XYZ file of C-alpha atoms in Angstrom:
720
model
C 32.499 -102.454 -57.523
C 30.315 -103.517 -60.274
C 26.775 -104.247 -59.355
C 27.396 -107.932 -60.704
C 30.099 -108.510 -58.013
C 27.732 -107.944 -55.147
C 27.567 -111.070 -52.977
C 23.568 -110.571 -52.835
C 20.736 -112.489 -54.194
C 20.384 -112.024 -58.108
C 16.947 -110.532 -57.797
C 18.543 -107.567 -55.823
C 21.316 -107.047 -58.511
C 18.439 -107.208 -61.385
C 16.302 -104.812 -59.848
C 19.171 -102.377 -59.302
C 20.509 -102.770 -62.720
C 16.813 -101.962 -63.958
C 17.267 -98.366 -62.457
C 20.338 -98.149 -64.743
C 22.814 -98.738 -62.053
C 25.698 -100.655 -63.111
C 28.280 -99.743 -60.745
C 28.782 -98.518 -57.132
C 30.158 -95.456 -55.801
C 33.398 -95.782 -54.016
C 32.011 -95.045 -50.525
C 29.197 -97.338 -51.232
C 31.594 -100.384 -52.172
C 33.626 -99.533 -49.155
C 30.485 -99.829 -46.853
C 29.392 -102.944 -48.357
C 32.749 -104.686 -47.540
C 32.671 -103.885 -43.798
C 30.642 -107.019 -43.062
C 27.417 -105.016 -42.997
C 25.905 -107.652 -45.269
C 26.766 -110.594 -42.571
C 25.054 -108.758 -39.895
C 27.837 -106.207 -38.408
C 26.500 -102.795 -37.360
C 27.869 -99.792 -39.459
C 27.753 -95.940 -39.350
C 27.969 -94.675 -42.796
C 28.731 -90.819 -42.940
C 29.386 -89.546 -46.714
C 27.995 -86.323 -48.185
C 24.499 -85.863 -49.435
C 23.818 -87.329 -52.641
C 26.467 -89.968 -52.223
C 24.143 -93.106 -52.374
C 23.737 -93.809 -48.870
C 20.234 -95.091 -49.302
C 21.067 -97.543 -51.952
C 23.599 -99.141 -49.384
C 20.501 -99.340 -47.011
C 18.513 -100.744 -49.793
C 20.834 -103.433 -50.550
C 21.748 -104.170 -46.966
C 17.820 -104.396 -45.875
C 16.835 -106.675 -48.787
C 19.660 -108.860 -48.319
C 18.679 -109.431 -44.794
C 15.138 -109.975 -45.631
C 15.751 -112.500 -48.435
C 18.315 -114.391 -46.309
C 16.901 -114.305 -43.017
C 13.449 -113.134 -43.063
C 12.026 -111.150 -40.108
C 11.435 -107.292 -40.481
C 13.426 -104.125 -41.006
C 12.642 -100.790 -39.814
C 13.776 -97.601 -41.565
C 13.707 -94.668 -39.224
C 13.579 -91.031 -40.524
C 13.028 -87.656 -38.832
C 10.009 -86.332 -40.653
C 6.804 -87.577 -41.835
C 7.635 -85.864 -45.394
C 10.818 -88.385 -45.518
C 8.676 -91.187 -44.412
C 6.414 -90.763 -47.288
C 9.268 -90.148 -49.993
C 11.193 -93.440 -48.657
C 7.832 -95.409 -48.802
C 7.663 -94.306 -52.534
C 11.119 -95.420 -53.302
C 10.816 -98.695 -51.620
C 7.588 -99.893 -53.019
C 9.748 -101.062 -56.117
C 10.778 -104.053 -53.640
C 7.315 -105.393 -53.509
C 8.160 -107.054 -56.892
C 10.114 -109.702 -54.533
C 7.171 -110.393 -52.829
C 8.235 -107.985 -49.643
C 5.556 -105.616 -48.368
C 6.088 -102.160 -47.534
C 4.379 -99.784 -44.901
C 4.542 -96.624 -43.403
C 3.622 -95.146 -39.927
C 3.857 -91.806 -38.640
C 0.748 -90.831 -36.519
C -1.365 -92.011 -33.596
C 0.744 -92.553 -30.581
C -1.546 -94.521 -28.512
C -1.615 -97.880 -30.664
C 0.671 -100.943 -30.993
C -0.253 -101.014 -34.782
C -0.381 -104.854 -34.746
C -1.355 -104.525 -38.665
C 2.272 -104.104 -39.297
C 2.805 -107.392 -38.473
C 2.084 -108.290 -41.946
C 4.799 -106.068 -43.577
C 8.446 -106.641 -43.863
C 9.673 -103.175 -44.291
C 8.126 -100.365 -41.928
C 9.239 -96.889 -42.481
C 8.538 -94.816 -39.277
C 9.427 -91.770 -37.649
C 11.513 -91.860 -34.404
C 8.571 -90.636 -32.274
C 6.233 -93.041 -33.704
C 8.554 -96.124 -33.372
C 9.439 -95.119 -29.821
C 5.435 -95.045 -29.037
C 5.433 -98.653 -30.741
C 8.218 -99.804 -28.332
C 6.170 -98.571 -25.229
C 3.123 -100.244 -26.530
C 5.095 -103.591 -26.701
C 3.906 -104.183 -30.304
C 4.501 -107.963 -30.729
C 5.947 -107.918 -34.248
C 9.072 -105.896 -32.955
C 10.617 -109.020 -31.728
C 10.949 -109.913 -35.483
C 13.016 -106.719 -36.269
C 16.265 -107.814 -37.312
C 17.966 -104.448 -38.771
C 17.163 -100.900 -37.567
C 18.114 -98.269 -40.143
C 18.482 -94.741 -38.697
C 18.525 -92.216 -41.431
C 20.044 -88.693 -40.551
C 21.591 -90.463 -37.356
C 23.526 -87.164 -36.771
C 20.123 -85.984 -35.580
C 20.897 -87.710 -32.269
C 21.999 -84.144 -31.532
C 18.967 -82.451 -32.219
C 17.501 -80.704 -29.038
C 13.864 -81.669 -30.030
C 14.339 -85.327 -31.325
C 17.807 -86.370 -30.439
C 16.788 -88.223 -27.172
C 14.091 -90.230 -28.789
C 16.270 -91.553 -31.551
C 19.224 -92.485 -28.814
C 16.968 -94.307 -26.568
C 15.519 -96.365 -29.668
C 19.070 -97.507 -30.376
C 19.813 -98.051 -27.051
C 16.912 -100.465 -26.700
C 17.603 -102.166 -30.080
C 21.544 -102.510 -29.979
C 21.458 -105.836 -28.575
C 18.251 -106.905 -30.394
C 19.142 -106.087 -33.917
C 21.859 -105.036 -36.461
C 22.122 -101.139 -36.434
C 22.811 -99.167 -39.934
C 23.398 -95.425 -39.163
C 23.424 -93.203 -42.074
C 24.625 -89.700 -41.772
C 26.120 -86.592 -43.269
C 29.667 -86.210 -41.982
C 29.699 -85.280 -38.354
C 32.762 -84.258 -36.063
C 32.809 -87.162 -34.000
C 31.429 -90.192 -35.995
C 34.199 -92.219 -34.472
C 32.509 -91.850 -31.028
C 29.177 -92.604 -32.372
C 30.083 -95.928 -33.900
C 32.267 -96.905 -31.056
C 29.031 -96.455 -28.861
C 26.953 -98.748 -31.290
C 29.871 -101.282 -31.562
C 29.750 -100.453 -35.137
C 32.152 -100.314 -37.991
C 32.702 -96.982 -39.602
C 32.900 -95.489 -43.219
C 33.557 -91.976 -43.490
C 34.236 -90.007 -46.875
C 34.150 -86.739 -48.639
C 33.594 -88.360 -52.108
C 30.611 -87.039 -54.151
C 29.550 -88.333 -57.506
C 28.989 -84.650 -58.548
C 32.165 -82.450 -57.912
C 31.282 -79.618 -55.539
C 32.633 -76.039 -55.885
C 32.563 -73.987 -52.867
C 32.937 -70.401 -52.575
C 32.143 -67.215 -50.760
C 30.334 -63.948 -52.523
C 31.233 -60.463 -51.065
C 30.024 -57.369 -53.017
C 30.411 -58.395 -56.406
C 33.678 -60.750 -55.798
C 32.996 -64.638 -55.792
C 36.295 -66.076 -54.111
C 36.223 -69.964 -54.861
C 37.697 -72.409 -52.398
C 40.614 -73.341 -55.278
C 41.879 -69.694 -54.837
C 40.038 -68.228 -57.998
C 38.163 -64.733 -57.965
C 35.391 -64.099 -60.196
C 33.386 -60.993 -60.687
C 29.781 -60.427 -60.664
C 27.262 -57.702 -60.256
C 27.197 -56.513 -56.540
C 23.602 -57.761 -55.629
C 23.701 -61.480 -54.283
C 20.637 -62.305 -56.558
C 22.935 -61.875 -59.594
C 24.097 -65.570 -58.281
C 20.592 -66.710 -59.154
C 19.951 -65.051 -62.257
C 23.077 -66.201 -63.874
C 22.347 -69.951 -62.654
C 18.898 -69.791 -64.530
C 20.354 -68.092 -67.667
C 22.351 -71.011 -68.280
C 19.282 -73.514 -68.029
C 20.065 -74.261 -64.088
C 18.025 -74.022 -60.976
C 18.978 -72.421 -57.590
C 18.254 -73.001 -54.051
C 18.620 -70.049 -51.591
C 18.657 -70.596 -47.824
C 17.560 -67.554 -45.826
C 17.106 -67.780 -41.941
C 13.368 -66.571 -41.513
C 9.907 -67.530 -43.107
C 9.470 -63.912 -44.069
C 13.024 -63.476 -45.618
C 11.842 -66.654 -47.799
C 8.894 -64.696 -49.043
C 10.354 -61.326 -49.532
C 13.374 -62.815 -51.445
C 11.137 -65.116 -53.652
C 8.877 -62.149 -54.533
C 11.955 -60.098 -55.255
C 13.472 -62.922 -57.315
C 10.353 -63.266 -59.200
C 10.248 -60.101 -60.519
C 13.529 -60.720 -62.468
C 13.294 -64.613 -63.127
C 9.854 -64.245 -65.118
C 11.650 -62.484 -68.069
C 13.851 -65.808 -68.626
C 10.568 -68.143 -68.924
C 9.589 -69.717 -72.074
C 5.749 -69.158 -72.840
C 4.952 -73.055 -71.916
C 6.607 -72.578 -68.735
C 4.733 -69.490 -67.851
C 1.425 -71.048 -68.817
C 2.036 -74.160 -67.014
C 3.220 -72.198 -63.664
C -0.151 -70.078 -64.283
C -2.197 -73.409 -64.039
C -0.207 -74.481 -60.961
C -0.617 -71.456 -59.218
C -4.235 -71.167 -60.025
C -4.629 -74.896 -58.529
C -3.662 -73.818 -55.048
C -6.275 -72.648 -52.569
C -6.316 -68.935 -51.315
C -4.970 -67.670 -47.994
C -2.546 -65.008 -47.049
C 0.540 -66.955 -47.198
C -0.499 -69.119 -50.267
C -1.495 -65.818 -52.098
C 2.351 -64.581 -51.965
C 3.214 -67.915 -53.043
C 1.123 -67.527 -56.026
C 2.467 -64.435 -57.179
C 5.954 -65.644 -57.072
C 5.111 -68.893 -58.500
C 3.520 -67.468 -61.584
C 6.841 -65.843 -62.105
C 8.905 -68.975 -61.747
C 10.152 -68.943 -58.170
C 8.816 -70.482 -55.034
C 9.362 -70.216 -51.203
C 9.352 -73.242 -48.837
C 9.053 -73.200 -45.155
C 7.397 -74.993 -42.438
C 4.143 -72.452 -42.683
C 3.038 -73.769 -45.985
C 0.727 -76.588 -45.906
C 1.534 -80.044 -46.666
C 0.008 -80.003 -50.275
C 1.516 -76.796 -51.356
C 5.237 -77.905 -50.105
C 4.744 -81.330 -52.155
C 3.486 -79.227 -55.055
C 6.801 -77.021 -55.020
C 9.004 -80.100 -54.618
C 7.655 -81.980 -57.652
C 7.564 -78.726 -59.629
C 11.278 -78.056 -59.009
C 12.363 -81.581 -59.501
C 10.536 -81.209 -63.089
C 12.285 -78.068 -63.728
C 9.372 -75.735 -63.871
C 10.157 -73.870 -60.818
C 13.834 -72.078 -61.362
C 14.592 -71.085 -57.861
C 13.228 -71.724 -54.437
C 14.205 -69.724 -51.322
C 13.970 -71.690 -48.103
C 14.527 -72.090 -44.343
C 17.076 -74.630 -43.296
C 14.493 -76.981 -42.790
C 14.473 -78.219 -46.381
C 18.075 -79.083 -46.091
C 17.443 -82.117 -43.671
C 14.120 -82.874 -45.367
C 13.216 -84.227 -48.790
C 15.724 -85.030 -51.414
C 15.983 -81.659 -53.544
C 19.299 -81.096 -55.212
C 19.938 -78.184 -57.513
C 22.892 -77.087 -59.545
C 23.687 -73.838 -57.166
C 23.019 -73.409 -53.685
C 23.109 -70.080 -52.147
C 23.395 -69.597 -48.408
C 22.311 -65.952 -47.991
C 22.290 -66.159 -44.109
C 24.933 -67.823 -41.554
C 23.140 -66.337 -38.500
C 19.632 -66.839 -36.964
C 17.593 -65.399 -34.104
C 16.508 -67.584 -31.124
C 15.557 -66.803 -27.791
C 19.345 -66.287 -26.567
C 19.696 -63.577 -29.333
C 21.499 -64.004 -32.739
C 23.925 -66.646 -33.244
C 25.979 -68.592 -35.877
C 24.378 -71.308 -37.596
C 26.344 -74.562 -36.850
C 29.005 -75.596 -39.590
C 27.019 -79.092 -39.902
C 23.769 -77.360 -40.833
C 25.658 -74.932 -43.329
C 27.362 -78.039 -44.843
C 24.226 -79.998 -45.038
C 22.642 -77.014 -47.158
C 26.089 -76.876 -49.267
C 25.336 -80.524 -49.942
C 22.051 -79.882 -51.882
C 24.618 -78.719 -54.686
C 24.754 -80.563 -57.616
C 22.276 -82.973 -59.277
C 23.617 -86.582 -60.026
C 22.622 -87.554 -63.831
C 22.371 -83.714 -64.587
C 25.486 -81.807 -63.476
C 29.044 -82.723 -63.698
C 29.567 -80.114 -60.876
C 27.465 -78.283 -58.081
C 28.165 -74.892 -56.629
C 27.548 -73.970 -53.075
C 27.989 -70.347 -52.572
C 27.854 -68.380 -49.078
C 27.010 -64.711 -49.295
C 29.171 -62.408 -46.740
C 27.189 -59.496 -45.898
C 29.266 -57.586 -43.043
C 31.098 -60.679 -42.378
C 34.727 -61.206 -43.360
C 34.697 -63.403 -46.421
C 38.073 -65.131 -45.262
C 36.437 -66.177 -41.770
C 33.582 -67.541 -43.600
C 35.653 -69.509 -45.851
C 37.587 -70.915 -42.712
C 34.567 -71.664 -40.686
C 32.258 -73.138 -43.052
C 34.056 -74.386 -46.280
C 37.508 -75.569 -44.738
C 36.238 -76.006 -41.021
C 34.909 -79.392 -39.472
C 31.332 -79.916 -38.286
C 30.809 -79.772 -34.555
C 30.811 -82.965 -32.272
C 27.443 -84.415 -31.616
C 26.279 -84.502 -27.860
C 23.525 -86.663 -26.325
C 20.380 -84.975 -25.777
C 19.353 -86.874 -22.922
C 20.720 -83.611 -21.193
C 17.385 -82.100 -22.142
C 15.353 -82.469 -18.832
C 11.735 -83.136 -20.577
C 13.149 -85.842 -22.694
C 14.987 -87.546 -19.948
C 11.885 -87.194 -17.748
C 9.684 -88.699 -20.395
C 12.286 -91.504 -21.122
C 12.749 -92.357 -17.553
C 8.928 -92.827 -17.059
C 8.789 -95.059 -20.010
C 11.780 -97.508 -18.663
C 9.702 -98.066 -15.474
C 6.146 -98.034 -16.741
C 6.568 -99.914 -20.192
C 9.986 -101.681 -20.205
C 9.998 -103.466 -17.044
C 12.612 -101.907 -15.182
C 12.107 -102.547 -11.390
C 14.789 -101.094 -9.558
C 17.003 -97.968 -9.399
C 19.970 -100.311 -10.123
C 18.187 -101.790 -13.226
C 17.235 -98.022 -14.327
C 21.225 -97.100 -14.130
C 22.354 -100.374 -15.629
C 19.874 -99.488 -18.852
C 21.222 -95.836 -18.868
C 24.717 -97.067 -18.793
C 24.136 -98.403 -22.659
C 23.078 -94.832 -23.817
C 25.293 -92.322 -25.776
C 24.843 -89.988 -22.908
C 26.814 -92.123 -20.705
C 29.295 -93.190 -23.310
C 30.062 -89.704 -23.535
C 30.332 -88.681 -20.059
C 31.376 -91.756 -18.301
C 30.131 -90.141 -15.112
C 27.875 -92.727 -13.390
C 27.593 -90.169 -10.245
C 26.288 -87.472 -12.612
C 23.910 -89.745 -14.177
C 22.784 -91.195 -10.593
C 22.049 -87.814 -9.398
C 20.155 -86.738 -12.389
C 17.861 -90.027 -12.602
C 17.265 -89.799 -9.087
C 15.782 -86.385 -9.078
C 13.482 -87.493 -11.986
C 12.282 -90.635 -10.047
C 11.583 -88.451 -6.853
C 9.286 -86.277 -9.292
C 7.525 -89.400 -10.529
C 6.929 -90.836 -7.121
C 5.606 -87.512 -5.707
C 3.139 -87.200 -8.680
C 1.776 -90.701 -8.263
C 3.200 -91.798 -11.761
C 5.143 -94.621 -9.921
C 5.643 -95.921 -6.512
C 7.957 -98.120 -4.317
C 7.152 -101.315 -2.539
C 8.597 -102.460 0.783
C 11.853 -103.840 -1.138
C 12.114 -100.483 -2.856
C 11.246 -101.858 -6.045
C 9.260 -99.867 -8.690
C 5.576 -99.968 -8.958
C 4.128 -98.666 -12.096
C 0.678 -97.105 -11.703
C -1.978 -96.726 -13.965
C -1.539 -92.697 -14.093
C 2.282 -93.418 -15.148
C 1.482 -96.105 -17.634
C -0.952 -94.205 -19.315
C 0.899 -91.128 -19.603
C 3.793 -92.934 -21.221
C 1.527 -94.886 -23.529
C -0.076 -91.550 -24.693
C 3.373 -90.193 -25.213
C 3.012 -86.973 -23.375
C 5.521 -85.278 -21.090
C 4.561 -86.350 -17.592
C 4.210 -82.408 -16.738
C 1.619 -82.510 -19.270
C -0.160 -85.326 -17.698
C 0.132 -83.765 -14.305
C -1.626 -80.434 -15.413
C -4.445 -82.842 -16.809
C -4.794 -84.571 -13.426
C -4.628 -81.063 -11.596
C -7.511 -79.874 -13.670
C -10.007 -82.798 -12.831
C -11.835 -80.792 -10.358
C -12.202 -77.419 -12.553
C -13.239 -79.880 -15.467
C -15.996 -81.228 -13.208
C -16.959 -78.074 -11.609
C -17.018 -75.845 -14.921
C -16.673 -77.997 -18.484
C -16.148 -75.110 -21.140
C -14.281 -75.086 -24.273
C -12.208 -72.017 -23.521
C -10.883 -73.365 -20.259
C -9.905 -76.840 -21.709
C -8.320 -74.851 -24.475
C -6.386 -72.864 -22.150
C -5.209 -76.110 -20.720
C -4.023 -77.679 -23.661
C -2.084 -74.464 -24.578
C -0.489 -74.323 -21.272
C 1.256 -77.772 -21.661
C 4.894 -78.451 -22.845
C 3.588 -80.652 -25.464
C 1.295 -77.912 -26.877
C 3.339 -74.468 -26.780
C 1.281 -71.421 -27.085
C 1.401 -69.091 -29.790
C 3.938 -66.030 -29.310
C 2.261 -62.941 -28.075
C 3.303 -59.438 -29.565
C 3.674 -56.530 -27.304
C 0.878 -54.719 -29.360
C -1.515 -57.508 -28.562
C -1.022 -57.592 -24.768
C -3.612 -55.384 -23.801
C -6.221 -56.832 -25.753
C -5.785 -60.365 -24.804
C -5.575 -59.054 -21.159
C -8.919 -57.469 -21.755
C -10.157 -60.667 -23.143
C -8.911 -62.679 -20.406
C -10.555 -60.304 -17.742
C -13.822 -60.835 -19.824
C -13.378 -64.368 -19.813
C -12.042 -65.182 -16.371
C -14.940 -67.258 -15.107
C -13.939 -69.844 -18.000
C -10.331 -69.883 -17.570
C -8.588 -72.808 -15.712
C -5.578 -70.857 -14.652
C -5.793 -67.567 -12.859
C -4.670 -64.403 -14.495
C -1.237 -63.358 -13.027
C 0.133 -60.159 -12.160
C 2.000 -58.068 -14.877
C 5.237 -58.384 -12.908
C 4.936 -62.356 -12.685
C 7.492 -64.461 -14.418
C 5.563 -66.137 -17.114
C 2.861 -63.328 -17.703
C 3.442 -63.397 -21.333
C 3.355 -66.898 -21.657
C -0.209 -66.802 -19.907
C -1.329 -64.251 -22.625
C 0.161 -66.712 -25.171
C -1.949 -69.320 -23.919
C -5.101 -67.299 -23.942
C -4.269 -66.173 -27.557
C -3.927 -70.055 -28.594
C -7.249 -71.049 -26.640
C -8.925 -68.195 -28.514
C -7.782 -69.426 -31.700
C -8.991 -72.887 -31.082
C -12.263 -71.423 -29.902
C -12.515 -69.719 -33.371
C -11.888 -72.939 -35.206
C -14.654 -74.872 -33.450
C -16.952 -72.016 -33.868
C -16.389 -72.217 -37.803
C -14.436 -69.063 -38.219
C -13.113 -69.599 -41.594
C -9.501 -70.591 -42.090
C -8.594 -67.399 -43.940
C -9.661 -65.112 -41.082
C -8.078 -67.165 -38.537
C -4.756 -66.903 -40.423
C -5.004 -63.086 -40.598
C -6.377 -62.629 -37.036
C -3.660 -64.474 -35.228
C -0.734 -63.821 -37.835
C 0.234 -67.285 -38.620
C 0.514 -69.601 -41.688
C -1.695 -72.358 -42.780
C 1.160 -74.714 -41.689
C 1.253 -73.539 -38.459
C -2.640 -73.638 -37.967
C -2.397 -77.427 -39.224
C 0.361 -78.299 -36.608
C -1.899 -76.375 -33.733
C -4.957 -78.326 -34.726
C -3.001 -81.660 -34.937
C -1.471 -81.142 -31.575
C -4.736 -80.240 -30.068
C -6.380 -83.384 -31.585
C -3.719 -85.587 -30.004
C -4.008 -83.561 -26.500
C -7.672 -83.690 -26.383
C -7.789 -87.283 -26.807
C -5.017 -87.794 -23.938
C -7.089 -85.334 -21.538
C -9.906 -87.635 -22.345
C -7.861 -90.834 -21.542
C -6.271 -89.100 -18.372
C -9.677 -87.825 -17.108
C -10.850 -91.407 -17.389
C -8.612 -92.369 -14.578
C -9.991 -90.354 -11.976
C -13.640 -91.129 -11.415
C -15.138 -89.632 -14.273
C -18.596 -87.933 -14.525
C -20.592 -89.325 -17.916
C -21.661 -85.732 -18.436
C -18.029 -84.307 -18.529
C -16.643 -87.205 -20.378
C -19.561 -86.455 -23.023
C -18.676 -83.078 -23.142
C -14.888 -83.729 -23.833
C -15.635 -86.464 -26.424
C -18.097 -83.930 -28.109
C -15.300 -81.075 -27.871
C -12.427 -83.385 -29.535
C -14.874 -84.200 -32.341
C -15.314 -80.548 -32.736
C -11.708 -79.800 -32.705
C -11.025 -82.615 -35.095
C -13.584 -81.131 -37.813
C -13.665 -77.489 -36.672
C -17.440 -77.348 -36.088
C -20.246 -76.012 -33.975
C -22.280 -78.494 -31.613
C -25.283 -78.788 -34.183
C -22.904 -80.456 -36.764
C -21.677 -83.155 -34.552
C -23.986 -85.697 -35.942
C -23.115 -84.980 -39.516
C -19.207 -84.996 -39.105
C -19.640 -88.660 -37.966
C -20.534 -89.411 -41.548
C -17.656 -90.537 -43.906
C -16.021 -87.467 -45.877
C -18.080 -85.058 -44.233
C -15.894 -82.152 -42.898
C -16.841 -78.885 -41.688
C -17.743 -77.291 -45.002
C -19.782 -80.177 -46.217
C -21.706 -80.660 -42.998
C -22.473 -76.772 -42.902
C -23.617 -77.174 -46.686
C -25.909 -79.816 -45.859
C -27.004 -78.261 -42.448
C -27.666 -75.308 -44.342
C -29.744 -76.969 -47.152
C -31.809 -78.503 -44.480
C -30.431 -81.827 -43.993
C -29.527 -81.667 -40.237
C -29.652 -84.940 -38.977
C -28.467 -88.189 -40.253
C -32.325 -89.211 -40.488
C -32.662 -86.327 -42.609
C -30.282 -87.961 -45.040
C -31.568 -91.348 -45.011
C -34.870 -89.987 -46.047
C -33.538 -87.664 -48.748
C -33.406 -88.674 -52.814
C -29.654 -89.041 -54.218
C -30.431 -86.056 -56.392
C -31.453 -83.719 -53.372
C -28.099 -84.620 -51.662
C -26.081 -84.277 -55.044
C -27.607 -80.513 -55.301
C -25.554 -79.589 -52.021
C -22.225 -77.849 -52.668
C -19.418 -80.157 -52.188
C -21.393 -83.371 -52.211
C -20.358 -85.247 -55.322
C -21.293 -88.826 -56.341
C -18.090 -90.567 -54.448
C -18.834 -88.604 -51.281
C -22.529 -89.920 -51.423
C -21.261 -93.500 -52.235
C -19.229 -93.260 -48.996
C -22.332 -92.281 -47.092
C -24.595 -95.056 -48.720
C -21.717 -97.587 -47.985
C -21.485 -96.279 -44.503
C -25.409 -97.449 -44.178
C -24.638 -100.933 -45.783
C -26.496 -99.714 -49.069
C -25.507 -98.794 -52.719
C -26.011 -95.732 -54.405
C -28.639 -96.286 -57.211
C -27.645 -95.344 -61.054
C -28.936 -91.947 -61.730
C -32.097 -91.764 -63.972
C -32.928 -95.323 -63.263
C -36.503 -96.235 -62.922
C -37.234 -97.418 -59.213
C -40.719 -98.457 -57.938
C -39.711 -97.113 -54.370
C -38.296 -93.912 -55.454
C -34.681 -94.669 -54.587
C -34.139 -93.491 -51.091
C -31.786 -94.740 -48.620
C -34.642 -95.574 -46.489
C -36.127 -97.822 -49.085
C -32.556 -99.623 -49.601
C -32.182 -100.292 -45.851
C -35.825 -101.788 -45.727
């Protein structure tokens, strides 16, 4: 189908053609002929880089221009939300407004009512539903990107419940890679289905075993026996490679190994640019390894890196500076980062249950990254056989079909939280109404077993009544209690809320940072650091030393959960170091974690500190304890000792600038008010922009430097 033939507003056609797109790919054309432009639901299951996003854009802009209202575009990751936000900003030229929302689970975000296209993570939109944001009634279309993640253990239940809520209220467009039971998914959503294997760039697939490369068309190619020859041969012909491995340390190790060979293939301008890029990265143990690989043309990519470093790597790879990336599988479902050659070094990974095969769906997602539209006529995806039979790998991963998706409402924690939300936030008033709603879920659609659903729901309801989240009236109608309502709004597991409630007497008796941090670490929402065997004795000694401050008793060695307890102590000690201003680099070294891990721990601790305060407020709070918790929350947010609390309340003042100001003698807001601008600018980290923000905070303007002033230019003078 030519773009000019689309039955949509001419403005949509014009903007698409301005991108250089004159014709739709076959699966795109097929999708747009299903009635989706007239409001019918659609599941579009086609390979990576086959143009799912363009279909979504055409459908949503057509919807908005014809009907008004709002479109919600759901993504699984914050990084993906930011990427889509940048892509969709082009449509603002038509007078539409685009917004992205990913954080703060305790808000209705009423400001989003001013926007037409709202990009959100599933978790964030679920929290908005719970807060009954008024603008949600205007949502006419829900687009679920990566809808196959409905089968993800961690986030599948959230996406499923959103779609169950919205399927009768808005049009649904599901975008997916090919899945084993796309028909079942489409049937559940009362949607048309388009499934295709068509790709704009032809994909060659093969298995590499000890120097022999077996292609899926029967050809055999001979190469040096080391698997890294697959990377080097691609770089030699001016192409790039993505290498998927199963652990972070493997990604780092292989990046360093590859870089020792790739650097010989770099031009002088490339080497110079990569050196500048590496020098721009802040130093810490993980980043130092990254910098070592980066200056030689290779990078690693995993969840342990900070967001800035991941973004920098992605952009440099897209621009061709980085020749190869070694990555963990998270990259396959994240940002759009295609490469000429994809090499899958590992098809097994380790979990709590031992070594297991990576699912076919995930491997095929990785392979789908091969081939860059507009740059390559074909892409190559190659699986490395170590001890495995090459023929078996070919049969399973290249010729085989991806697994069926299964509902993750089977996940007890997810089910517990969603049942509570239905009763406290969505007006479900009886057990029969609860079952009626659950009958709309993919979980029921797959099993068609209401008796099993009845028993599962009944068990959860008993738990919620017993722990005073909800109650029953004389007619056995549900009563949502304040504790249950607040728990659901805060978007925390009821088990977490239960722990917070039970800790109230300990908080009142002995409020101390270590005890609070151990409490946070013990919750299912936080998850504690893993404890290594060689660390156990040290952390047990620390626990005995600090026993009076802990909120949970030290268990016996033989007790189930003993290692978990020590993991909680380790996590609590990390947070204590953070608020006592131990430098980031030393924290990373001491606890054996990466900068991305520290960021996630602190983000979770920030959210759980806020939630703890909100739960504590429900149970006859003491003013001094509430003050202690609020101060501790601010210390967690900024990583500071108590003496810096007054300073970090100022705009753009974090732990480093606050400490620099304090050490320079500016220890209170009053000290800053009385200071000359030149004195403040002499403090490390305090530039003109920071100072202007502080002055604006007090309703003043920063005077021009060198300007003669009769009152000596202090902020105090300006305020007078």
